[in-house]
PDB file of C-alpha atoms in Angstrom:
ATOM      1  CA  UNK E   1     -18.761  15.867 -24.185  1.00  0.00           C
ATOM      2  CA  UNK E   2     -21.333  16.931 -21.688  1.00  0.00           C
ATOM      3  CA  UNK E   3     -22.810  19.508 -24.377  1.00  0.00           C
ATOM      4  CA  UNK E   4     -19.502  21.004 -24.893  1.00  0.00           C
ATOM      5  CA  UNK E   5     -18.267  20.781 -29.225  1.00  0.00           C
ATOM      6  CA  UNK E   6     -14.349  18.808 -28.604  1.00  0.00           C
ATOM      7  CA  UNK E   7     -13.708  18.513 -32.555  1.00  0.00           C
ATOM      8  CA  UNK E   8     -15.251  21.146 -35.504  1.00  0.00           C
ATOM      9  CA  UNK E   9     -14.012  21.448 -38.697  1.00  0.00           C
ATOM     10  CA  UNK E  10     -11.179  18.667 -37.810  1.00  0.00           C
ATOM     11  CA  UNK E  11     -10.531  17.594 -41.294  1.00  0.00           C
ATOM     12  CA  UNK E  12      -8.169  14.906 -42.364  1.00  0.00           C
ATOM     13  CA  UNK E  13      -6.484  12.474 -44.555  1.00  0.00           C
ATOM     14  CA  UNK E  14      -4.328   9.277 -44.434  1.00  0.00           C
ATOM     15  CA  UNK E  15      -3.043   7.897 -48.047  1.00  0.00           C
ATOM     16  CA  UNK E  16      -0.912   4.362 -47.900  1.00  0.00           C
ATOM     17  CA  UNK E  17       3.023   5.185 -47.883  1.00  0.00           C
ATOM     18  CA  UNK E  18       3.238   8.290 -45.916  1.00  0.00           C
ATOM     19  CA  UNK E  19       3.679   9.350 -42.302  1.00  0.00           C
ATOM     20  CA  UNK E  20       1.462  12.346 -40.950  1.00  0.00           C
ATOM     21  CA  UNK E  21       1.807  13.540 -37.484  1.00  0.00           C
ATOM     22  CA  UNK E  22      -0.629  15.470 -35.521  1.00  0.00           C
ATOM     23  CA  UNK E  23       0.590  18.271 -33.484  1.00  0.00           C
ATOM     24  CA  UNK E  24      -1.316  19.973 -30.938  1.00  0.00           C
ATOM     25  CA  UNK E  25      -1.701  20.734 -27.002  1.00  0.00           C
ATOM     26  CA  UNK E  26      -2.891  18.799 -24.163  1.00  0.00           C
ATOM     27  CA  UNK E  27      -6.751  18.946 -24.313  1.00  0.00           C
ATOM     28  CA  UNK E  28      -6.388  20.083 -28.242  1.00  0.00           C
ATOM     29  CA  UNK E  29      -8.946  16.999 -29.017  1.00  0.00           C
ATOM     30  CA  UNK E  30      -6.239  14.534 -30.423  1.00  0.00           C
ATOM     31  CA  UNK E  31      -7.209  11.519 -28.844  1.00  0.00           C
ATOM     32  CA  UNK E  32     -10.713  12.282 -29.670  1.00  0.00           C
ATOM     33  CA  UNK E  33      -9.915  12.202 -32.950  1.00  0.00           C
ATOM     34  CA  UNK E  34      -8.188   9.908 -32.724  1.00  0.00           C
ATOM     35  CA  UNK E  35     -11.110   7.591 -31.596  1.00  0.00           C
ATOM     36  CA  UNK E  36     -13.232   8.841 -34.330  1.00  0.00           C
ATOM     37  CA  UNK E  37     -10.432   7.669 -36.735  1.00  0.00           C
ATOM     38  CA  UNK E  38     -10.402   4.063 -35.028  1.00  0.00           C
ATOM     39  CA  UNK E  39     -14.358   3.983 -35.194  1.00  0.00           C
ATOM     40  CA  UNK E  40     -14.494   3.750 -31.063  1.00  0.00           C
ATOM     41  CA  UNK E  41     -16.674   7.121 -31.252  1.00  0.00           C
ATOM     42  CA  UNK E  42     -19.193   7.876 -33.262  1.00  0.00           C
ATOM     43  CA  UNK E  43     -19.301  11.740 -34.564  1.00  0.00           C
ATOM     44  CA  UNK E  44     -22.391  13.581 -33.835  1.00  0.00           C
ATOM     45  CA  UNK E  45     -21.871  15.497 -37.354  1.00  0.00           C
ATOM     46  CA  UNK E  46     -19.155  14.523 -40.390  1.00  0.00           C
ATOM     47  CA  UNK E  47     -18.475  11.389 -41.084  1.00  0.00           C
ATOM     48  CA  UNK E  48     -14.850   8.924 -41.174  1.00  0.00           C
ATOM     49  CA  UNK E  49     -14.542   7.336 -44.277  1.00  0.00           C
ATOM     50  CA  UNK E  50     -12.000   4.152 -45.719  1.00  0.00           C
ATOM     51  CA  UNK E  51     -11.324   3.787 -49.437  1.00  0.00           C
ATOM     52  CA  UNK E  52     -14.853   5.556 -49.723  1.00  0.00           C
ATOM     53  CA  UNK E  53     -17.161   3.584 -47.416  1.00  0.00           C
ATOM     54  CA  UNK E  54     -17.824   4.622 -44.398  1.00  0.00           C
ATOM     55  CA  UNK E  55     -16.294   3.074 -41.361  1.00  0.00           C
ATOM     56  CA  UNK E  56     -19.594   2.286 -39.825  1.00  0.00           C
ATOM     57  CA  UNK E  57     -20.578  -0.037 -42.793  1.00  0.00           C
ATOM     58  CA  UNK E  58     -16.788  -2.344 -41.973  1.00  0.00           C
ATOM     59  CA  UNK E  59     -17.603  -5.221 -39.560  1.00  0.00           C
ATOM     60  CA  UNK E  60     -15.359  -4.866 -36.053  1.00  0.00           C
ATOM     61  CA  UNK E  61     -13.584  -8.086 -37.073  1.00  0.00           C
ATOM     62  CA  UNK E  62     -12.715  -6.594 -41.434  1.00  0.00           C
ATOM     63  CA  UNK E  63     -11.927  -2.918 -39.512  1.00  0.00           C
ATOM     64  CA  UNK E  64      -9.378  -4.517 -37.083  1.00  0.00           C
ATOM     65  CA  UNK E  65      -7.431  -6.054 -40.374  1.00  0.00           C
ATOM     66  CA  UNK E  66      -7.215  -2.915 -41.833  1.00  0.00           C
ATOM     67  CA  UNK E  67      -6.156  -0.676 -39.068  1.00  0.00           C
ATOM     68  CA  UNK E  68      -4.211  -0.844 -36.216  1.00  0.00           C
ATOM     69  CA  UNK E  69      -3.868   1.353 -32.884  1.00  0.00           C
ATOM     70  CA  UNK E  70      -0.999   1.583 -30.938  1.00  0.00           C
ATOM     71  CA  UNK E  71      -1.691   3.126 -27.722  1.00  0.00           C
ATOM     72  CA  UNK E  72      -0.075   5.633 -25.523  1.00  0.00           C
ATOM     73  CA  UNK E  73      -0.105   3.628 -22.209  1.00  0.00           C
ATOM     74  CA  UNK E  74      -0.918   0.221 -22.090  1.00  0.00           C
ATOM     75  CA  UNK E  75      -0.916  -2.475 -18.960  1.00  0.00           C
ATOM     76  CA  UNK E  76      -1.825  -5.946 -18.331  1.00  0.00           C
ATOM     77  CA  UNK E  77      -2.523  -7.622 -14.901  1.00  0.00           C
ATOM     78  CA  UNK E  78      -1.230 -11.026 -16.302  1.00  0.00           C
ATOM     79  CA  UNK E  79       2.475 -11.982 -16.945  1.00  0.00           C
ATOM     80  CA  UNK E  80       1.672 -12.713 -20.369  1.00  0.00           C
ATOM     81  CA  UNK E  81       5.281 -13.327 -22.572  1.00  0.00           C
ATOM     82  CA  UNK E  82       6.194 -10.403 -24.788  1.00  0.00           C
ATOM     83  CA  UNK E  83       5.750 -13.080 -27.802  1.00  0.00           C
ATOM     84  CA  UNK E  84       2.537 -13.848 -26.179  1.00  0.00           C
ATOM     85  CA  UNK E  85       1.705  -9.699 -26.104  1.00  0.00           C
ATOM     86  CA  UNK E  86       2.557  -9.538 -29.539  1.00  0.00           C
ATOM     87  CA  UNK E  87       0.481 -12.859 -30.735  1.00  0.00           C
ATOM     88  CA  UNK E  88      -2.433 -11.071 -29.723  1.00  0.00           C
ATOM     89  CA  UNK E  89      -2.706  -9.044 -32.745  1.00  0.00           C
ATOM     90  CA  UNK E  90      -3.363 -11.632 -34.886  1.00  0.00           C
ATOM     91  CA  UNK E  91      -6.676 -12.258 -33.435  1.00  0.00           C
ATOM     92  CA  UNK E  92      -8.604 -10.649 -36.006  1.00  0.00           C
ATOM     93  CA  UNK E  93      -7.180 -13.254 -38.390  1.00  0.00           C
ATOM     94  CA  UNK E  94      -6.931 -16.395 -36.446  1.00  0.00           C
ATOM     95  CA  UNK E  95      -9.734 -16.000 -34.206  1.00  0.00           C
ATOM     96  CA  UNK E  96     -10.015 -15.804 -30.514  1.00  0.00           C
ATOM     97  CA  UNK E  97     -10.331 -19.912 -29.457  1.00  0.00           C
ATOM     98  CA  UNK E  98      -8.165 -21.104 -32.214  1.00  0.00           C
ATOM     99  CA  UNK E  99      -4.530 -22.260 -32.064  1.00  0.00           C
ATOM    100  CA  UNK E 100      -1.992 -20.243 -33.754  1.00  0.00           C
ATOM    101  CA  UNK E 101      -1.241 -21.210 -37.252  1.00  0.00           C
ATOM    102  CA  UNK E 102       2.408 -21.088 -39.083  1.00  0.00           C
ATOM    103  CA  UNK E 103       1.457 -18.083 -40.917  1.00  0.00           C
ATOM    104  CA  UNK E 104       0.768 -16.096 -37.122  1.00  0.00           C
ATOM    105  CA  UNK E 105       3.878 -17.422 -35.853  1.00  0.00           C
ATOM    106  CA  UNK E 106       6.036 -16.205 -38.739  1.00  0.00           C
ATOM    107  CA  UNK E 107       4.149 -12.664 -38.266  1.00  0.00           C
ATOM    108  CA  UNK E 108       4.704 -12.368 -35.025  1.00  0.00           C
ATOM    109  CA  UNK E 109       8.516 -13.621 -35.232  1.00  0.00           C
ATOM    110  CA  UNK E 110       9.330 -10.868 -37.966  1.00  0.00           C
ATOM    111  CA  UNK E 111       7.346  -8.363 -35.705  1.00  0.00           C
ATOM    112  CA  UNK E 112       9.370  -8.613 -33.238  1.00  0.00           C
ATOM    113  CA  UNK E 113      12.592  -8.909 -35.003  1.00  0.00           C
ATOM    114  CA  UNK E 114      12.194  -5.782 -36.535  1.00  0.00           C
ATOM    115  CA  UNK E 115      11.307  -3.930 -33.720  1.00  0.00           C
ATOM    116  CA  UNK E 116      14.689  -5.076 -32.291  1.00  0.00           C
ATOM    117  CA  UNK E 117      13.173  -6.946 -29.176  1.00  0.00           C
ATOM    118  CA  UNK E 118      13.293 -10.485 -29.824  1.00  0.00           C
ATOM    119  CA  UNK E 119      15.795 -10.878 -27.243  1.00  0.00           C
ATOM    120  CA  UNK E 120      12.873  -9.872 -24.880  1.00  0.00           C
ATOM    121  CA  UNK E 121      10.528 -12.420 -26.724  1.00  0.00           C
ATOM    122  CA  UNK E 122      10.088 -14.467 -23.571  1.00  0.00           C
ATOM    123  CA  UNK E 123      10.525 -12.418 -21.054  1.00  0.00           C
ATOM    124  CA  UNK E 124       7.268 -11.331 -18.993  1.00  0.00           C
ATOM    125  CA  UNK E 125       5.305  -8.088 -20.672  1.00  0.00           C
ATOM    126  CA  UNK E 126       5.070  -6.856 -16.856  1.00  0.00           C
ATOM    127  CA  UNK E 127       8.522  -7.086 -16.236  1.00  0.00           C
ATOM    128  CA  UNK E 128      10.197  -4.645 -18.853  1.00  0.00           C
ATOM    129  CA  UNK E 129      10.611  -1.077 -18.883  1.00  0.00           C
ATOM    130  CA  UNK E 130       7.695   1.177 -20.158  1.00  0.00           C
ATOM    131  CA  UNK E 131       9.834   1.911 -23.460  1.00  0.00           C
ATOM    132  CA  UNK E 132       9.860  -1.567 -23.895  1.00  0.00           C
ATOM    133  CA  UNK E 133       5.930  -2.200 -23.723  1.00  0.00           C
ATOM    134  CA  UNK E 134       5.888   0.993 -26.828  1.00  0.00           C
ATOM    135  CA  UNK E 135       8.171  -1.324 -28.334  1.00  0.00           C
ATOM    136  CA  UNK E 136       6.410  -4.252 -28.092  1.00  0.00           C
ATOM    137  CA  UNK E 137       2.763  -2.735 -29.112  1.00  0.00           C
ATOM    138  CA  UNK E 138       4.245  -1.441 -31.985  1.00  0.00           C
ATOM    139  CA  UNK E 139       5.307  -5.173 -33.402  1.00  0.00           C
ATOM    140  CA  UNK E 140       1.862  -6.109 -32.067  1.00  0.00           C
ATOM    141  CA  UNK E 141       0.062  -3.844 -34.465  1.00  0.00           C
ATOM    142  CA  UNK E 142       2.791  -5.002 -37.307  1.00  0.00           C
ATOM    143  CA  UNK E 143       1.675  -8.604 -36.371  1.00  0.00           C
ATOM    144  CA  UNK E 144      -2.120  -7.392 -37.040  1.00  0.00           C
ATOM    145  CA  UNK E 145      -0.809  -7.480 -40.535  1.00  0.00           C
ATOM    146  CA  UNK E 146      -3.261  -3.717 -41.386  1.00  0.00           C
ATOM    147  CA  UNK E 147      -1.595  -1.250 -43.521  1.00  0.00           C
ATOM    148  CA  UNK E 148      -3.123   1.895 -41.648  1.00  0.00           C
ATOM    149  CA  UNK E 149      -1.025   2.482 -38.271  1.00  0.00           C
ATOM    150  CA  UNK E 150      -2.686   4.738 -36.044  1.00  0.00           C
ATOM    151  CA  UNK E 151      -0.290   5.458 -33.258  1.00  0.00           C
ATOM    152  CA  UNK E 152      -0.497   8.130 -30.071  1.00  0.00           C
ATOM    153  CA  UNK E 153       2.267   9.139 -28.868  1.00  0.00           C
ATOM    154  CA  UNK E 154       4.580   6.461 -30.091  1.00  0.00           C
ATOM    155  CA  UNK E 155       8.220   7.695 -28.823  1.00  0.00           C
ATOM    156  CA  UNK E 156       6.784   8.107 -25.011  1.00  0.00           C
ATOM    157  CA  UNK E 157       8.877   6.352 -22.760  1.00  0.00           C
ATOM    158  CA  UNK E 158      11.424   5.320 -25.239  1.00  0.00           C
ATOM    159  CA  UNK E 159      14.816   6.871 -24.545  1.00  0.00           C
ATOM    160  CA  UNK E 160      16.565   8.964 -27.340  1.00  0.00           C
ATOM    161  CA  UNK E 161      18.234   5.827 -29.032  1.00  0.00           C
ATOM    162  CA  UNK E 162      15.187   4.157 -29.375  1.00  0.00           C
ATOM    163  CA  UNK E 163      13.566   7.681 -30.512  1.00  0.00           C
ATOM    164  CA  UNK E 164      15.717   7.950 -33.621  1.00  0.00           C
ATOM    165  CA  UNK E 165      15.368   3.629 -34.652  1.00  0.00           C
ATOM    166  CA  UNK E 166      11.582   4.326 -34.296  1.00  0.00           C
ATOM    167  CA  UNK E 167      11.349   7.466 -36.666  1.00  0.00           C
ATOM    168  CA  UNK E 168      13.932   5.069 -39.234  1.00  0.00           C
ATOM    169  CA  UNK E 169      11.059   2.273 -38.747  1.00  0.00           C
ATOM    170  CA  UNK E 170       8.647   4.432 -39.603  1.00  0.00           C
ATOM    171  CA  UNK E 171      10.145   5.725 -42.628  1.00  0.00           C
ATOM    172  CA  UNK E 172      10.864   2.242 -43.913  1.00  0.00           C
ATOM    173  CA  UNK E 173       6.856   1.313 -43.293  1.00  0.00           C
ATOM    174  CA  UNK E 174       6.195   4.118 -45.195  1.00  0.00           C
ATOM    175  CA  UNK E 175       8.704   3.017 -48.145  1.00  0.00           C
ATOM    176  CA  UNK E 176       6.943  -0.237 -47.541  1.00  0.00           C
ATOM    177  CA  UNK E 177       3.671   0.923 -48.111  1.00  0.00           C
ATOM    178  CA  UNK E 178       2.337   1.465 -44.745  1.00  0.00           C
ATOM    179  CA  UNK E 179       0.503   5.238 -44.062  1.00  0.00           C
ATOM    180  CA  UNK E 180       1.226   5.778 -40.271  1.00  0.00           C
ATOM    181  CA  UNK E 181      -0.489   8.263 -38.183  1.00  0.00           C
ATOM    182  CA  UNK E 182       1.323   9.143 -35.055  1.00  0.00           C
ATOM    183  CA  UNK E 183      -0.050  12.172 -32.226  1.00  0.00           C
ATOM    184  CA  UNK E 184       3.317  13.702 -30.984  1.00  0.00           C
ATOM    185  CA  UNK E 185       4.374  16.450 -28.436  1.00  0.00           C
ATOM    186  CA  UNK E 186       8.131  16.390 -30.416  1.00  0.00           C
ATOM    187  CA  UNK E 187       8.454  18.983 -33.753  1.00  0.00           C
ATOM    188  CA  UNK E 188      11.974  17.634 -34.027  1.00  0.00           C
ATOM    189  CA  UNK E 189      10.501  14.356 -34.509  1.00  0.00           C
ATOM    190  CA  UNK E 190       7.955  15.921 -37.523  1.00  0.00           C
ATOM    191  CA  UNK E 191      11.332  17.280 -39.252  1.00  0.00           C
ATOM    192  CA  UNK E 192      13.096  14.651 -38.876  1.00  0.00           C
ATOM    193  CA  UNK E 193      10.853  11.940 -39.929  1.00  0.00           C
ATOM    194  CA  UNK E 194       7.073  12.962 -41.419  1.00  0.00           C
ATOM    195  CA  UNK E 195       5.841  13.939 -44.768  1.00  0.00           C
ATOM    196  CA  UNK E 196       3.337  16.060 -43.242  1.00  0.00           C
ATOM    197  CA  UNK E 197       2.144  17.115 -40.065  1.00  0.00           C
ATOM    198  CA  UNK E 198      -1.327  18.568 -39.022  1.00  0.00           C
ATOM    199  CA  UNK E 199      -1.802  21.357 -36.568  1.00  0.00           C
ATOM    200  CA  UNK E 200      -4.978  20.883 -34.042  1.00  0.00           C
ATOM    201  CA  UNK E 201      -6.317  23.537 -32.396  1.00  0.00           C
ATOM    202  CA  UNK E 202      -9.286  24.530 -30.307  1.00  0.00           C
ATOM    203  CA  UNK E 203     -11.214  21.559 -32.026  1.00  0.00           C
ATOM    204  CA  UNK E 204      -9.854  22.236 -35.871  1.00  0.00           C
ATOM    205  CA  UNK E 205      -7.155  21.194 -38.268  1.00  0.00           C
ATOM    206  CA  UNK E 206      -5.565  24.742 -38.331  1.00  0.00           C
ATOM    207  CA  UNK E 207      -2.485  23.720 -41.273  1.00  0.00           C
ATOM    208  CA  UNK E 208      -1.521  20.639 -42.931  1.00  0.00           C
ATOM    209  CA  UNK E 209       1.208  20.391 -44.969  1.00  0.00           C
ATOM    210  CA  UNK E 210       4.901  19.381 -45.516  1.00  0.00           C
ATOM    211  CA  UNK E 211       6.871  20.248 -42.174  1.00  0.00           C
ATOM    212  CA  UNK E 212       9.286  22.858 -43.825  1.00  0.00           C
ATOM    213  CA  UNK E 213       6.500  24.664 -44.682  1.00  0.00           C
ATOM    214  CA  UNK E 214       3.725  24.300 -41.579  1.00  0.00           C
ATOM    215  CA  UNK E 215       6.377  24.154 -38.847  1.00  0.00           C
ATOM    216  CA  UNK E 216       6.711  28.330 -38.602  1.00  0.00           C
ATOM    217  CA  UNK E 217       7.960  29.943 -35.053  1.00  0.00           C
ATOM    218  CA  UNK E 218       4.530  32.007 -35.131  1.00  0.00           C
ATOM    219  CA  UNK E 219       2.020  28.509 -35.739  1.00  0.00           C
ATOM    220  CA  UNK E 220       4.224  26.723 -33.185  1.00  0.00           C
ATOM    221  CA  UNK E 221       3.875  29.391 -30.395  1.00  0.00           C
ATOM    222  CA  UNK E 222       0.308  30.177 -31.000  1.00  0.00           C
ATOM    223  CA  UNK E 223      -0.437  26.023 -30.764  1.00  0.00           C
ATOM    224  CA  UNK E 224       1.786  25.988 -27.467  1.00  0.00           C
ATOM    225  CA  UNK E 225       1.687  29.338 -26.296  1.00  0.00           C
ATOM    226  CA  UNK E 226       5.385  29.815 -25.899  1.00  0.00           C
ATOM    227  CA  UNK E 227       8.332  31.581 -27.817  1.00  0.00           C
ATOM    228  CA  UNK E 228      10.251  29.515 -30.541  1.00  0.00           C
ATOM    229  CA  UNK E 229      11.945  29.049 -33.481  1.00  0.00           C
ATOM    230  CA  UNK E 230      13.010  27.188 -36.139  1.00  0.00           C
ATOM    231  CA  UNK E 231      16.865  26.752 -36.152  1.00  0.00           C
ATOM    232  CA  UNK E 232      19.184  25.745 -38.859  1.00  0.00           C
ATOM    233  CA  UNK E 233      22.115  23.642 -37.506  1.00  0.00           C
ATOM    234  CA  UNK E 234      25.708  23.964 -39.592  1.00  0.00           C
ATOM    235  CA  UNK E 235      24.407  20.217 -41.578  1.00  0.00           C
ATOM    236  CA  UNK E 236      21.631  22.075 -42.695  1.00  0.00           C
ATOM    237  CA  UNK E 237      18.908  20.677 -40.364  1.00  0.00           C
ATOM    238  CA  UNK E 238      16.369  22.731 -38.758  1.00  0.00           C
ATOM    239  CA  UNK E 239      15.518  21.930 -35.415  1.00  0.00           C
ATOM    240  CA  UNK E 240      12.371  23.605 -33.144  1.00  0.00           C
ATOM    241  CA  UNK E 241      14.657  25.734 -29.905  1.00  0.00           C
ATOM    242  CA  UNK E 242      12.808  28.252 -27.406  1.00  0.00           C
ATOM    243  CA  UNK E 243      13.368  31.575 -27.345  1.00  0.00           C
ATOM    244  CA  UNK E 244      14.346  32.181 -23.899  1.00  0.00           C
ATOM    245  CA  UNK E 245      14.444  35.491 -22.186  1.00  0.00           C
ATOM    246  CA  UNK E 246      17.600  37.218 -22.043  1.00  0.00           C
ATOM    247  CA  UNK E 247      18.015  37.024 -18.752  1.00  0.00           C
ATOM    248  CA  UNK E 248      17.577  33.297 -18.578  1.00  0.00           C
ATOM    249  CA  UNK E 249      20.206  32.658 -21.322  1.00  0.00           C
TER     250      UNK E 249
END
């Protein structure tokens, strides 16, 4: 951007039926990447590649049935109907002037099923909570009906209930086939619920690997420049806790 290099060395890779998360501070490049990923930004060197072609060679239209992004923040200035919301992922498929067929309608009624919100399904998309919306893009890029989810930041807004059913859903679309990619500012989250996680910083992929093994108290304070640790509750979970000063304790 403006001369200055954002991403260098930022290698990656998504395989079908597993969920990678991608760690790294505010201004770390992440949603650069992520644009890369999503073919929205072209790389001046390197290239993004899906089951070996490049992405530049995939039609818009083929690209949008094969991956999906959920975004961080999202708003409309309509009142369109969560269902409504939702139905618009099947665009790539149906088309943009055509009337929903039975095979949409069924994909966007088991979208939103599973994402627990069909109780909202007619409500207005401007009149729920911002958890809600997260909820509702998420069934939107299940409705698109691509097996590559490319999500940023997918637990913002979502209280801790809703936290913990989206890490089981994520698991299960990874049992189902689905490979997930999901930016996070939560290491709990990458123990709890990712087969690996990638470490960004200052424009490269610094470790990748299975979470017991990347998620170290030295890589995590060098990525966030603070003091923690990893902890190992009396179940035998390990959770990521600061190491506060003494005098603060």
């Amino acid at each position: 951007y403006r001369g200055r290099v954002v991403l260098q060395g930022a290698g990656l890779a998504l395989r079908p039926g597993e969920v990678v998360a991608l760690l790294g501070a505010n201004g770390a490049g992440k949603s650069t990447l992520l644009r890369i990923l999503l073919g929205l930004l072209r790389p001046t060197a390197g290239q993004v590649t899906l089951s070996g072609i490049p992405l530049a060679a995939y039609p818009r239209r083929r690209l949008a049935g094969l991956i999906a992004y959920v975004p961080q923040v999202h708003s409309t200035p309509f009142p369109y109907t969560v269902r409504q919301i939702v139905g618009m992922g099947r665009l790539p498929a149906s088309g943009l002037f055509t009337a929903p067929s039975a095979d949409d309608r069924r994909a966007v009624k088991q979208a939103i099923e599973r994402l627990g919100i069909a109780h909202l399904a007619d409500t207005p998309y401007t009149e729920i909570s911002g958890g809600e919306r997260q909820l509702a893009l998420i069934a939107r890029a299940l409705a698109q009906g691509s097996r590559l989810l490319v999500m940023d930041e997918p637990a913002s807004g979502l209280d801790y209930g809703n936290q913990i059913a989206l890490l089981a859903l994520l698991r299960s679309l990874a049992v189902d086939g689905y490979g997930i990619l999901k930016t996070t500012h939560h290491p709990d989250h990458v123990l709890a619920g990712a087969d690996r996680v990638a470490m960004l910083r200052d424009g490269r992929i610094v470790a990748d690997g299975a979470p017991a093994d990347v998620l170290t108290g030295q890589r995590l304070s060098e990525l966030y420049g603070v003091a923690v640790a990893p902890v190992r509750l009396p179940d035998g979970r390990r959770v990521i806790a600061p190491v506060l000063p003494e005098e603060s304790r």
